[in-house]
Coordinates of C-alpha atoms and ligand atoms in Angstrom, one line a residue:
X1049 CA 0.0 0.0 0.0
X1050 CA 1.0 3.6 -0.5
X1051 CA 1.8 5.8 2.5
X1052 CA -1.5 7.7 2.6
X1053 CA -3.5 4.5 2.3
X1054 CA -1.6 2.9 5.2
X1055 CA -1.9 6.1 7.2
X1056 CA -5.6 6.0 7.0
X1057 CA -6.3 2.3 7.3
X1058 CA -3.3 0.3 8.7
X1059 CA -4.1 -1.1 12.2
X1060 CA -7.7 -0.1 12.0
X1061 CA -10.9 -1.9 11.0
X1062 CA -14.5 -1.0 11.8
X1063 CA -15.6 -1.9 15.3
X1064 CA -17.1 -5.4 15.2
X1065 CA -19.9 -4.5 17.6
X1066 CA -21.3 -1.3 16.1
X1067 CA -19.5 -0.9 12.8
X1068 CA -18.0 2.4 14.1
X1069 CA -15.5 3.4 11.4
X1070 CA -13.2 5.1 13.9
X1071 CA -11.4 2.9 16.4
X1072 CA -13.0 3.7 19.8
X1073 CA -11.2 5.1 22.8
X1074 CA -11.1 2.0 25.1
X1075 CA -11.0 4.0 28.3
X1076 CA -10.9 1.1 30.6
X1077 CA -8.4 -0.2 33.2
X1078 CA -9.6 -3.8 33.3
X1079 CA -11.6 -6.4 31.4
X1080 CA -14.3 -8.9 32.4
X1081 CA -13.0 -12.5 32.4
X1082 CA -15.3 -15.2 31.4
X1083 CA -14.1 -17.8 33.9
X1084 CA -10.9 -18.6 35.7
X1085 CA -8.1 -18.5 33.2
X1086 CA -10.3 -17.6 30.3
X1087 CA -10.3 -14.1 28.8
X1088 CA -10.5 -12.4 25.4
X1089 CA -6.8 -11.7 25.3
X1090 CA -7.3 -8.5 27.3
X1091 CA -6.6 -8.6 31.1
X1092 CA -5.4 -5.2 32.4
X1093 CA -5.1 -1.7 30.8
X1094 CA -1.3 -1.3 31.2
X1095 CA -0.7 -4.6 29.4
X1096 CA -3.4 -4.5 26.7
X1097 CA -5.4 -1.7 25.2
X1098 CA -7.0 -1.9 21.8
X1099 CA -6.7 1.9 20.9
X1100 CA -3.0 1.6 21.7
X1101 CA -2.6 -1.5 19.6
X1102 CA -4.3 0.2 16.7
X1103 CA -1.9 3.1 17.0
X1104 CA 1.1 0.8 17.3
X1105 CA 0.2 -1.2 14.2
X1106 CA -0.5 2.0 12.3
X1107 CA 2.8 3.7 12.9
X1108 CA 4.7 0.4 12.4
X1109 CA 3.2 0.2 8.9
X1110 CA 4.3 3.8 8.2
X1111 CA 7.9 3.1 9.3
X1112 CA 7.9 -0.2 7.3
X1113 CA 8.4 -2.2 10.5
X1114 CA 6.8 -5.2 12.0
X1115 CA 6.2 -3.9 15.5
X1116 CA 5.3 -0.6 17.2
X1117 CA 5.6 -0.1 21.0
X1118 CA 4.0 3.1 22.2
X1119 CA 5.0 5.2 25.3
X1120 CA 3.7 8.2 27.2
X1121 CA 6.5 10.4 25.8
X1122 CA 9.4 10.4 23.4
X1123 CA 11.8 10.3 26.4
X1124 CA 9.9 7.4 28.0
X1125 CA 10.5 5.5 24.7
X1126 CA 14.2 6.5 24.8
X1127 CA 14.4 5.3 28.4
X1128 CA 12.8 2.0 27.5
X1129 CA 15.6 1.5 25.0
X1130 CA 18.1 1.6 27.8
X1131 CA 16.8 -1.8 28.8
X1132 CA 18.9 -3.1 25.8
X1133 CA 22.1 -2.3 27.8
X1134 CA 23.3 -3.1 31.2
X1135 CA 26.0 -1.9 33.6
X1136 CA 29.4 -1.9 31.9
X1137 CA 28.0 -1.4 28.4
X1138 CA 29.0 1.4 26.1
X1139 CA 26.9 3.5 23.6
X1140 CA 28.1 5.6 20.7
X1141 CA 25.8 8.6 20.1
X1142 CA 25.5 11.7 17.9
X1143 CA 26.9 14.7 19.7
X1144 CA 24.1 17.0 18.7
X1145 CA 21.0 15.0 19.8
X1146 CA 17.8 16.3 21.5
X1147 CA 18.7 18.0 24.8
X1148 CA 16.4 15.7 26.8
X1149 CA 18.2 12.7 25.4
X1150 CA 21.5 14.2 26.5
X1151 CA 20.1 14.8 30.0
X1152 CA 18.7 11.3 30.4
X1153 CA 21.9 9.6 29.3
X1154 CA 24.6 11.9 31.0
X1155 CA 22.7 12.8 34.2
X1156 CA 20.7 9.6 34.8
X1157 CA 21.9 6.5 32.9
X1158 CA 25.6 7.2 33.6
X1159 CA 24.8 6.5 37.3
X1160 CA 23.8 3.0 36.3
X1161 CA 27.2 2.2 34.9
X1162 CA 26.5 2.9 31.2
X1163 CA 29.1 5.0 29.3
X1164 CA 28.6 7.2 26.3
X1165 CA 30.9 8.5 23.5
X1166 CA 29.4 11.7 22.0
X1167 CA 30.7 12.0 18.4
X1168 CA 30.0 13.9 15.2
X1169 CA 28.2 11.0 13.4
X1170 CA 27.9 13.1 10.2
X1171 CA 31.4 11.7 9.6
X1172 CA 31.1 7.9 9.6
X1173 CA 34.7 7.4 10.5
X1174 CA 34.0 8.9 13.9
X1175 CA 31.4 6.2 14.6
X1176 CA 33.9 3.4 13.7
X1177 CA 36.7 4.8 15.8
X1178 CA 34.5 5.3 18.9
X1179 CA 33.5 1.6 19.0
X1180 CA 35.0 -0.3 21.9
X1181 CA 34.9 -4.0 23.0
X1182 CA 31.9 -3.2 25.2
X1183 CA 29.9 -1.1 22.8
X1184 CA 26.3 -2.3 22.3
X1185 CA 24.3 0.5 20.7
X1186 CA 24.8 3.3 18.2
X1187 CA 22.2 6.1 18.8
X1188 CA 21.7 8.5 15.9
X1189 CA 19.6 11.5 15.2
X1190 CA 19.4 13.0 11.7
X1191 CA 18.9 15.8 10.8
X1192 CA 20.2 17.2 14.1
X1193 CA 18.7 20.0 16.1
X1194 CA 19.2 22.9 15.5
X1195 CA 22.2 22.7 13.1
X1196 CA 20.5 20.2 10.7
X1197 CA 23.5 18.1 10.1
X1198 CA 22.8 14.7 8.5
X1199 CA 24.2 11.2 9.2
X1200 CA 24.4 8.7 6.4
X1201 CA 22.0 6.0 7.7
X1202 CA 22.9 3.3 5.2
X1203 CA 26.6 3.7 5.9
X1204 CA 26.0 3.8 9.7
X1205 CA 23.8 0.7 9.5
X1206 CA 26.5 -1.2 7.6
X1207 CA 29.1 -0.3 10.3
X1208 CA 26.7 -1.5 13.1
X1209 CA 26.1 -4.8 11.3
X1210 CA 29.8 -5.4 10.8
X1211 CA 30.4 -4.8 14.6
X1212 CA 27.3 -6.6 15.7
X1213 CA 25.8 -3.4 17.3
X1214 CA 22.1 -2.3 17.4
X1215 CA 21.5 0.9 15.5
X1216 CA 18.8 3.3 16.8
X1217 CA 17.6 6.3 14.9
X1218 CA 15.5 9.2 16.4
X1219 CA 13.4 10.0 13.3
X1220 CA 11.3 12.7 14.9
X1221 CA 12.4 15.5 12.6
X1222 CA 11.6 13.8 9.3
X1223 CA 8.6 11.7 10.4
X1224 CA 8.0 8.4 8.6
X1225 CA 6.7 10.3 5.6
X1226 CA 10.2 11.6 4.6
X1227 CA 12.6 9.0 6.0
X1228 CA 12.4 5.3 6.9
X1229 CA 15.6 4.3 8.7
X1230 CA 14.6 0.6 8.8
X1231 CA 14.6 0.4 5.0
X1232 CA 18.2 1.8 5.1
X1233 CA 19.3 -1.1 7.3
X1234 CA 18.9 0.4 10.8
X1235 CA 17.2 -1.7 13.5
X1236 CA 15.2 0.6 15.7
X1237 CA 13.3 3.8 14.9
X1238 CA 12.2 6.1 17.7
X1239 CA 9.7 9.0 17.5
X1240 CA 8.6 11.7 19.8
X1241 CA 5.0 11.5 18.5
X1242 CA 4.5 14.8 20.2
X1243 CA 6.0 16.5 17.1
X1244 CA 5.1 15.9 13.4
X1245 CA 3.2 12.5 13.9
X1246 CA 0.6 14.1 16.2
X1247 CA 1.2 17.5 14.7
X1248 CA -1.5 19.4 16.5
X1249 CA 0.5 20.4 19.6
X1250 CA -2.0 18.7 22.0
X1251 CA -0.3 15.4 23.0
X1252 CA 3.0 14.2 24.5
X1253 CA 3.8 10.7 23.2
X1254 CA 6.6 8.4 21.9
X1255 CA 6.9 5.2 20.0
X1256 CA 9.5 2.6 19.0
X1257 CA 9.4 0.7 15.8
X1258 CA 11.4 -2.4 14.9
X1259 CA 11.2 -5.5 12.8
X1260 CA 13.4 -7.6 15.1
X1261 CA 11.5 -10.2 17.1
X1262 CA 14.1 -10.2 19.8
X1263 CA 14.1 -6.4 20.3
X1264 CA 10.3 -6.3 20.2
X1265 CA 10.1 -9.0 22.8
X1266 CA 12.4 -7.1 25.2
X1267 CA 10.8 -3.6 24.7
X1268 CA 7.3 -5.0 24.9
X1269 CA 8.2 -6.6 28.2
X1270 CA 9.6 -3.3 29.5
X1271 CA 6.5 -1.4 28.3
X1272 CA 4.4 -3.5 30.7
X1273 CA 7.0 -4.0 33.4
X1274 CA 8.0 -0.4 33.8
X1275 CA 4.6 0.9 32.6
X1276 CA 5.3 4.1 30.7
X1277 CA 2.2 3.7 28.5
X1278 CA 0.2 6.4 26.8
X1279 CA -3.4 7.0 27.7
X1280 CA -6.1 5.6 25.4
X1281 CA -7.3 9.1 24.6
X1282 CA -3.8 10.2 23.6
X1283 CA -3.4 7.1 21.4
X1284 CA -6.7 8.0 19.7
X1285 CA -5.6 11.6 19.1
X1286 CA -2.3 10.4 17.5
X1287 CA -4.2 7.8 15.5
X1288 CA -6.5 10.5 14.2
X1289 CA -3.4 12.7 13.3
X1290 CA -1.5 10.1 11.3
X1291 CA -4.4 10.1 8.8
X1292 CA -3.3 13.6 7.7
X1293 CA 0.4 13.1 8.1
X1294 CA 1.1 13.0 4.4
X1295 CA -0.7 16.2 3.5
X1296 CA 0.7 18.0 6.5
X1297 CA 4.3 17.0 5.7
X1298 CA 3.9 18.0 2.0
X1299 CA 2.8 21.4 3.2
X1300 CA 5.5 21.8 5.9
X1301 CA 8.1 20.9 3.3
X1302 CA 6.7 23.3 0.6
X1303 CA 6.4 26.2 3.0
X1304 CA 9.9 25.6 4.5
X1305 CA 11.5 25.5 1.0
X1306 CA 9.8 28.8 0.1
X1307 CA 10.7 30.4 3.3
X1308 CA 14.4 29.2 3.2
X1309 CA 14.7 30.6 -0.4
X1310 CA 13.2 33.9 0.8
X1311 CA 15.6 34.1 3.7
X1312 CA 18.6 33.5 1.3
X1313 CA 17.4 35.7 -1.6
X1314 CA 16.4 38.7 0.6
X1315 CA 19.8 38.6 2.3
X1316 CA 18.2 39.4 5.7
X1317 CA 20.1 36.5 7.2
X1318 CA 23.8 35.8 7.5
X1319 CA 23.4 32.1 7.1
X1320 CA 20.4 29.7 6.5
X1321 CA 20.6 26.1 7.6
X1322 CA 18.2 23.9 5.7
X1323 CA 18.9 20.5 4.0
X1324 CA 16.8 21.5 1.0
X1325 CA 19.2 24.3 0.0
X1326 CA 21.8 23.5 -2.6
X1327 CA 24.6 24.9 -0.5
X1328 CA 23.8 22.7 2.5
X1329 CA 27.0 20.6 2.8
X1330 CA 24.9 17.3 2.8
X1331 CA 22.3 18.3 0.2
X1332 CA 23.1 15.3 -1.9
X1333 CA 22.8 12.9 1.0
X1334 CA 19.5 14.5 1.9
X1335 CA 18.2 13.8 -1.5
X1336 CA 19.4 10.2 -1.3
X1337 CA 18.0 9.2 2.1
X1338 CA 15.1 11.5 2.5
X1339 CA 12.0 12.1 0.3
X1340 CA 11.7 15.7 1.4
X1341 CA 13.6 18.2 3.5
X1342 CA 11.1 18.8 6.3
X1343 CA 9.8 21.9 8.0
X1344 CA 12.8 22.9 10.3
X1345 CA 15.0 25.8 9.4
X1346 CA 17.7 27.5 11.4
X1347 CA 18.7 31.0 10.6
X1348 CA 21.8 32.9 11.8
X1349 CA 20.9 36.6 11.6
X1350 CA 24.6 37.5 12.4
X1351 CA 23.6 40.0 15.0
X1352 CA 21.9 39.4 18.4
X1353 CA 19.8 42.5 18.3
X1354 CA 18.4 41.5 14.9
X1355 CA 17.5 38.1 16.3
X1356 CA 15.9 39.6 19.4
X1357 CA 13.9 41.9 17.2
X1358 CA 12.5 39.1 15.2
X1359 CA 11.7 36.9 18.2
X1360 CA 9.9 39.8 19.8
X1361 CA 8.0 41.2 16.8
X1362 CA 6.7 38.2 14.9
X1363 CA 2.9 37.8 15.1
X1364 CA 2.1 34.5 13.4
X1365 CA 5.2 32.6 14.5
X1366 CA 4.8 31.9 18.2
X1367 CA 7.8 32.0 20.5
X1368 CA 8.0 28.6 22.2
X1369 CA 9.7 25.3 22.5
X1370 CA 8.6 22.2 20.6
X1371 CA 8.1 21.7 16.8
X1372 CA 6.2 19.9 14.2
X1373 CA 2.8 21.3 14.8
X1374 CA 0.5 22.9 12.2
X1375 CA 1.2 26.3 13.7
X1376 CA 4.6 28.0 13.1
X1377 CA 6.9 28.3 16.1
X1378 CA 10.1 30.3 16.6
X1379 CA 12.7 29.7 19.2
X1380 CA 16.2 30.8 20.4
X1381 CA 18.3 27.6 20.9
X1382 CA 21.1 29.3 22.8
X1383 CA 18.9 30.4 25.6
X1384 CA 16.1 27.9 25.3
X1385 CA 16.5 24.3 24.1
X1386 CA 20.4 24.3 24.2
X1387 CA 21.0 26.6 27.2
X1388 CA 22.7 23.7 29.1
X1389 CA 25.3 23.2 26.4
X1390 CA 28.5 25.1 27.3
X1391 CA 29.0 28.3 25.2
X1392 CA 32.3 27.0 23.8
X1393 CA 30.7 23.9 22.4
X1394 CA 27.8 25.9 21.1
X1395 CA 30.1 28.3 19.3
X1396 CA 32.1 25.4 17.8
X1397 CA 29.0 23.9 16.2
X1398 CA 27.7 27.2 14.9
X1399 CA 25.0 27.5 17.5
X1400 CA 25.5 31.3 18.1
X1401 CA 23.5 33.8 20.1
X1402 CA 22.1 35.1 16.8
X1403 CA 20.8 31.8 15.7
X1404 CA 17.0 31.4 15.5
X1405 CA 15.1 28.1 14.9
X1406 CA 11.9 28.0 12.9
X1407 CA 9.4 25.2 12.9
X1408 CA 7.5 26.2 9.7
X1409 CA 3.8 25.4 10.0
X1410 CA 1.2 24.9 7.4
X1411 CA -0.3 28.4 7.3
X1412 CA -0.3 30.5 4.1
X1413 CA 3.3 31.0 3.1
X1414 CA 2.7 34.6 2.0
X1415 CA 1.7 35.4 5.6
X1416 CA 4.7 33.6 7.1
X1417 CA 7.1 35.5 4.8
X1418 CA 5.4 38.8 5.5
X1419 CA 5.5 38.1 9.3
X1420 CA 9.3 37.7 9.2
X1421 CA 9.8 40.8 6.9
X1422 CA 7.5 43.0 9.0
X1423 CA 9.2 41.9 12.3
X1424 CA 12.4 43.5 11.0
X1425 CA 10.9 46.8 10.1
Ligands
PLP2638 C1 10.9 16.3 21.5 C2 11.9 15.3 21.1 C3 12.2 14.2 21.9 C4 11.6 14.0 23.2 O1 10.2 13.7 23.1 P1 9.1 14.1 24.2 O2 7.8 13.6 23.6 O3 9.2 15.5 24.5 O4 9.4 13.3 25.5 C5 13.1 13.3 21.4 N1 13.8 13.6 20.2 C6 13.5 14.6 19.5 C7 14.3 14.8 18.2 C8 12.6 15.6 19.9 O5 12.3 16.7 19.1

């Protein structure tokens, strides 16, 4: 099936009792058992929930995987993945991942005896040279936030196979519509469904997708044993949202390309970071492993006052954290999402005080361009 057909139908069939076309919200904590030891396959809400199962099957289909395992947040999903390692194990990870991932690994998981090597995975050689005898996982995020650097996923997957390591890709920025890491040879995909997948800025959620029976068995066990499950209502909201993921992503992409071109052509920015621009150092890789360039743009205005003026004066873009919703958001990574990264490291990666990050929504592009232009007047 094509992506949009799967998005609308996979994992869902009309309710057998009433024929309801939309999967109901099974808002129940427990299920009646027919007699001792006999039930309908549903015993307790943490373990089994049909709305959640529909969501898991739906997103698994979109990521071309066999299994989906849903969690109450993207970070709960990341935390569940830590059950694949134990004390004494080592993880190689992209040095520019989501800030919350950094916090979880460095400030929490390190205390459990797991060590991490933070490397620039946009150069595959760095992955290979960071591998040690006790390495178990390679954790990648591409494109990165906010510098939008890419990692060659097919190349990274090949290195992982050769060294018998599990490859994990946080695919939140691209969504399954533009990038499918499993088809490039990676073993696990993670999403913060909070972002593009839900897309309406009204749910916090996460999911893991894999085709490995062994990984599925372990993560499914943890989902129940640790219990970080999403609510039936949140599952239902996300399931409703995936139906429009294709049309939303097309529009995010189209708007972002137009806005990036405007920012370059008008020369109001010093530098524009967007994988869809021909001068992006990995534009060719982007075309190869992604089907679109996404809705995230970072802009260096070259001058803090100019950046401040924009952040203060925009009317359609909303100043706030998060991304991937239908509404456009604007943020200041140096003082918001990346404030905990030391200034020296920020400067080295180009994350300056005058850098502004845009999550381009699906409003009318003329209005978005005018909003940025007017904010500078
Ligand atoms: C937001 C985000 C996360 C964390 O997800 P939550 O749903 O906020 O817990 C992880 N990775 C990326 C790339 C994100 O943008």
